[in-house]
XYZ file of N, CA and C in Angstrom:
324
model
N 16.006 -2.204 2.403
C 14.835 -1.689 2.005
C 13.660 -2.228 2.301
N 12.734 -2.833 1.189
C 11.829 -3.736 1.521
C 10.976 -4.134 -0.161
N 9.752 -4.961 0.478
C 9.183 -4.731 -1.101
C 8.501 -3.310 -1.280
N 8.779 -3.024 -2.878
C 8.178 -1.729 -3.278
C 6.948 -2.115 -4.027
N 6.058 -1.541 -4.173
C 4.995 -2.038 -5.360
C 4.258 -0.606 -5.413
N 3.615 -0.590 -6.731
C 2.640 0.651 -7.024
C 1.367 -0.178 -7.520
N 0.514 0.767 -7.019
C -1.001 0.141 -7.686
C -1.321 1.163 -8.870
N -1.587 1.117 -9.933
C -2.293 2.100 -10.872
C -3.423 2.019 -11.165
N -4.128 3.424 -11.145
C -5.649 3.130 -11.407
C -6.203 3.731 -12.945
N -7.377 3.089 -12.871
C -7.913 3.870 -14.380
C -9.036 4.905 -13.903
N -9.126 4.993 -12.567
C -10.484 5.908 -11.754
C -9.781 6.637 -10.957
N -8.946 7.678 -10.790
C -8.427 8.391 -9.627
C -9.335 8.790 -9.069
N -10.232 9.308 -9.387
C -11.213 10.340 -8.385
C -11.485 8.751 -7.035
N -11.372 7.453 -7.169
C -11.686 6.320 -6.274
C -10.645 6.694 -5.244
N -9.529 6.952 -5.976
C -8.255 6.739 -4.796
C -8.401 7.014 -2.925
N -9.154 8.151 -2.605
C -9.643 8.401 -1.389
C -10.395 6.994 -0.793
N -11.324 6.725 -1.597
C -12.349 5.758 -1.115
C -11.394 4.494 -1.360
N -10.653 4.176 -1.883
C -9.396 2.634 -1.728
C -8.303 2.858 -1.013
N -7.955 3.951 -0.441
C -7.228 4.220 0.708
C -7.740 3.662 2.113
N -8.877 4.179 2.278
C -9.989 3.340 3.491
C -9.995 2.041 3.262
N -10.203 1.717 2.215
C -10.408 0.168 2.148
C -9.386 -0.701 2.484
N -8.128 -0.277 1.689
C -7.077 -0.723 2.138
C -6.499 -1.108 3.365
N -6.900 0.122 4.003
C -6.297 0.241 5.642
C -7.222 -0.490 6.190
N -8.322 -0.597 6.009
C -9.282 -1.373 6.912
C -9.095 -2.907 6.657
N -8.768 -3.409 5.462
C -8.305 -4.745 5.025
C -7.475 -5.546 5.921
N -6.485 -4.827 6.703
C -5.529 -5.267 7.504
C -5.816 -5.941 8.638
N -5.463 -7.057 8.834
C -5.201 -7.669 9.713
C -3.692 -7.767 10.689
N -3.943 -7.408 11.951
C -2.496 -7.300 12.625
C -2.748 -7.388 14.143
N -1.245 -7.944 14.488
C -1.712 -7.902 16.511
C -1.563 -6.651 16.989
N -1.626 -6.878 18.051
C -1.624 -5.630 18.723
C -0.091 -5.350 18.926
N 0.709 -5.932 18.653
C 2.278 -5.465 18.583
C 2.093 -3.982 17.460
N 1.351 -3.925 16.414
C 1.267 -2.755 15.616
C -0.390 -1.841 15.856
N 0.167 -0.777 15.079
C -0.900 0.110 15.077
C -0.734 0.694 13.732
N -2.278 1.409 13.575
C -2.447 1.842 12.083
C -2.900 3.371 12.444
N -1.856 4.257 11.665
C -1.831 5.599 11.774
C -2.407 6.388 10.093
N -3.560 6.591 10.095
C -4.392 6.924 9.070
C -4.191 8.670 8.773
N -3.950 8.455 7.286
C -3.674 10.211 6.879
C -4.755 10.544 5.306
N -4.772 11.399 5.228
C -5.688 11.497 4.086
C -5.245 11.175 2.300
N -3.635 11.030 2.908
C -2.948 10.701 1.581
C -2.451 9.306 1.665
N -2.918 8.565 2.881
C -2.361 7.261 3.049
C -2.341 6.652 4.376
N -1.755 5.665 4.591
C -1.608 5.225 5.768
C 0.056 4.317 6.163
N 0.021 4.314 7.371
C 1.189 3.788 7.866
C 0.511 2.805 8.994
N 1.501 1.361 8.936
C 1.318 0.429 10.023
C 2.333 0.511 10.741
N 2.097 0.709 12.198
C 3.445 0.963 12.880
C 3.760 -0.121 13.889
N 4.768 -0.189 14.241
C 5.576 -1.441 14.937
C 5.969 -0.905 16.333
N 5.628 -1.516 17.470
C 5.909 -1.052 18.811
C 7.229 -1.013 18.924
N 7.867 -0.691 17.953
C 9.835 -1.153 18.052
C 10.084 0.209 17.378
N 10.867 0.636 18.268
C 11.445 2.197 18.106
C 12.537 2.287 17.078
N 13.209 1.172 17.129
C 14.534 0.867 16.152
C 13.977 0.511 14.546
N 12.987 0.305 14.502
C 12.256 0.201 13.115
C 10.589 0.014 13.075
N 9.965 1.384 13.388
C 8.786 1.527 13.638
C 8.035 1.279 12.453
N 8.151 1.528 11.167
C 7.442 1.284 10.219
C 7.320 0.098 9.713
N 6.230 -0.563 9.623
C 5.778 -1.967 9.438
C 5.711 -2.034 7.721
N 4.677 -0.885 7.541
C 3.966 -0.797 6.003
C 3.689 0.709 5.610
N 3.809 1.380 4.822
C 3.541 2.600 4.194
C 3.017 2.270 3.093
N 1.809 3.057 2.887
C 0.966 3.485 1.588
C 0.624 4.821 1.477
N 1.096 5.017 0.238
C 0.872 6.798 -0.088
C 0.422 6.869 -1.172
N -0.516 7.997 -1.721
C -0.552 8.447 -3.058
C 0.381 9.413 -3.098
N 0.860 9.068 -4.426
C 2.020 9.569 -4.970
C 1.868 10.217 -6.127
N 2.223 11.148 -7.275
C 2.485 11.301 -8.137
C 3.696 11.164 -8.922
N 2.974 10.338 -10.055
C 4.541 9.889 -10.631
C 5.333 10.793 -11.883
N 6.446 9.969 -11.455
C 7.584 10.828 -12.156
C 8.446 9.743 -12.409
N 8.825 9.549 -13.815
C 9.972 9.125 -14.371
C 9.717 7.472 -14.146
N 8.390 7.182 -14.319
C 8.093 5.658 -13.847
C 7.767 5.045 -15.278
N 8.135 4.008 -15.300
C 8.128 3.297 -16.850
C 6.238 2.625 -16.619
N 5.683 2.189 -15.652
C 4.348 1.760 -15.457
C 3.040 2.910 -15.417
N 3.704 4.344 -15.077
C 2.854 5.153 -14.856
C 3.031 6.561 -15.311
N 2.186 7.242 -16.241
C 2.484 8.099 -16.701
C 2.999 9.521 -15.842
N 3.936 10.028 -15.952
C 4.361 11.392 -15.509
C 2.960 12.321 -14.942
N 2.837 12.703 -13.663
C 1.812 13.257 -13.055
C 0.479 12.932 -12.725
N 0.308 11.699 -13.253
C -0.632 10.803 -12.774
C -0.402 10.144 -11.153
N -1.600 9.939 -10.646
C -1.442 9.457 -9.354
C -1.437 7.963 -9.141
N -1.183 7.568 -7.955
C -0.857 5.772 -8.240
C -0.441 5.502 -6.493
N -0.891 4.604 -6.190
C -0.664 4.107 -4.804
C 0.800 3.541 -4.511
N 1.809 4.012 -3.751
C 3.134 3.710 -3.275
C 3.159 2.675 -2.144
N 3.557 1.380 -2.363
C 3.160 0.500 -1.175
C 4.860 0.047 -0.542
N 5.444 0.127 0.493
C 6.541 0.062 1.106
C 6.121 -1.055 2.130
N 6.708 -2.583 1.736
C 6.554 -3.451 3.093
C 8.079 -3.349 3.546
N 7.980 -2.666 4.897
C 9.411 -2.788 5.700
C 9.541 -4.345 6.102
N 8.146 -4.929 6.420
C 8.117 -6.460 7.166
C 7.799 -7.620 5.603
N 8.844 -8.353 5.845
C 8.791 -8.919 4.777
C 8.240 -10.687 5.448
N 8.288 -11.712 4.523
C 7.840 -13.148 5.164
C 6.224 -13.238 5.409
N 5.740 -13.715 6.396
C 4.283 -14.386 6.371
C 3.460 -13.003 6.459
N 3.780 -12.016 7.444
C 3.091 -10.999 7.637
C 2.854 -10.184 6.658
N 3.859 -9.490 6.058
C 4.227 -8.848 4.591
C 3.631 -9.591 3.498
N 3.435 -10.807 3.157
C 2.783 -11.333 2.136
C 1.087 -11.091 2.696
N 0.826 -11.669 3.650
C -0.561 -11.781 4.381
C -1.172 -10.218 3.883
N -0.452 -9.047 4.401
C -1.041 -8.049 4.484
C -1.219 -7.229 2.792
N 0.109 -7.914 1.761
C -0.072 -7.661 0.317
C -1.506 -8.417 -0.488
N -1.556 -9.767 0.292
C -2.925 -10.367 -0.128
C -4.164 -9.815 0.418
N -4.487 -9.258 1.358
C -5.467 -8.625 2.037
C -5.768 -7.181 1.301
N -4.558 -6.591 0.849
C -4.746 -5.479 0.012
C -4.981 -5.506 -1.572
N -4.577 -6.591 -1.919
C -4.720 -7.195 -3.528
C -6.540 -7.469 -3.433
N -7.056 -8.124 -2.283
C -8.567 -9.002 -2.295
C -9.438 -7.501 -2.364
N -8.825 -6.222 -1.844
C -9.611 -5.183 -1.991
C -9.368 -4.593 -3.589
N -8.590 -4.425 -4.152
C -8.329 -3.985 -5.431
C -8.914 -4.989 -6.249
N -8.948 -6.203 -5.753
C -9.639 -6.979 -6.825
C -11.109 -6.958 -7.196
N -11.522 -6.055 -6.279
C -13.109 -5.970 -6.111
C -13.682 -5.090 -6.939
N -12.488 -4.484 -7.799
C -12.684 -3.496 -8.845
C -11.948 -3.913 -10.219
N -12.564 -4.752 -10.901
C -11.803 -5.572 -12.107
C -11.451 -4.466 -13.227
N -10.610 -4.541 -13.778
C -10.058 -3.694 -14.665
C -9.716 -2.199 -14.042
N -9.966 -1.909 -12.929
C -9.385 -0.576 -12.411
C -8.297 -0.385 -12.018
N -7.631 -1.578 -10.941
C -6.297 -1.626 -10.538
C -5.489 -2.336 -10.657
N -4.128 -2.432 -11.099
C -3.142 -2.917 -11.479
C -2.412 -2.899 -10.612
N -1.188 -3.832 -9.836
C -0.290 -3.902 -8.990
C 0.785 -4.072 -10.003
N 2.080 -3.522 -10.117
C 3.228 -3.285 -10.221
C 4.421 -3.415 -9.417
N 5.350 -4.163 -9.561
C 6.786 -4.245 -8.538
C 7.494 -2.787 -9.216
N 8.403 -2.423 -8.175
C 9.046 -0.959 -8.375
C 10.450 -1.621 -8.049
């Protein structure tokens, strides 16, 4: 699999706004392209054998300890590890840190 994280929020009304900010925060080479959706985004790699490098989706919680059932949260799946994956996580954490007390990262 890869690194799996969730981002819980105290203000679910801001989720669409934050999705845009998370996607815009990423820096990546021309090897990658960003596919933006209303409920998330995918960072695609130009390699058909392993096309998804990063996926971020708005999900509804079910059976998670960190988020109550039915609440929305960001699901983040880093298919690429190492320096690139770590850099993308840090860039996204910088976005969520602009909203103190509102967003909390947790490992899945």
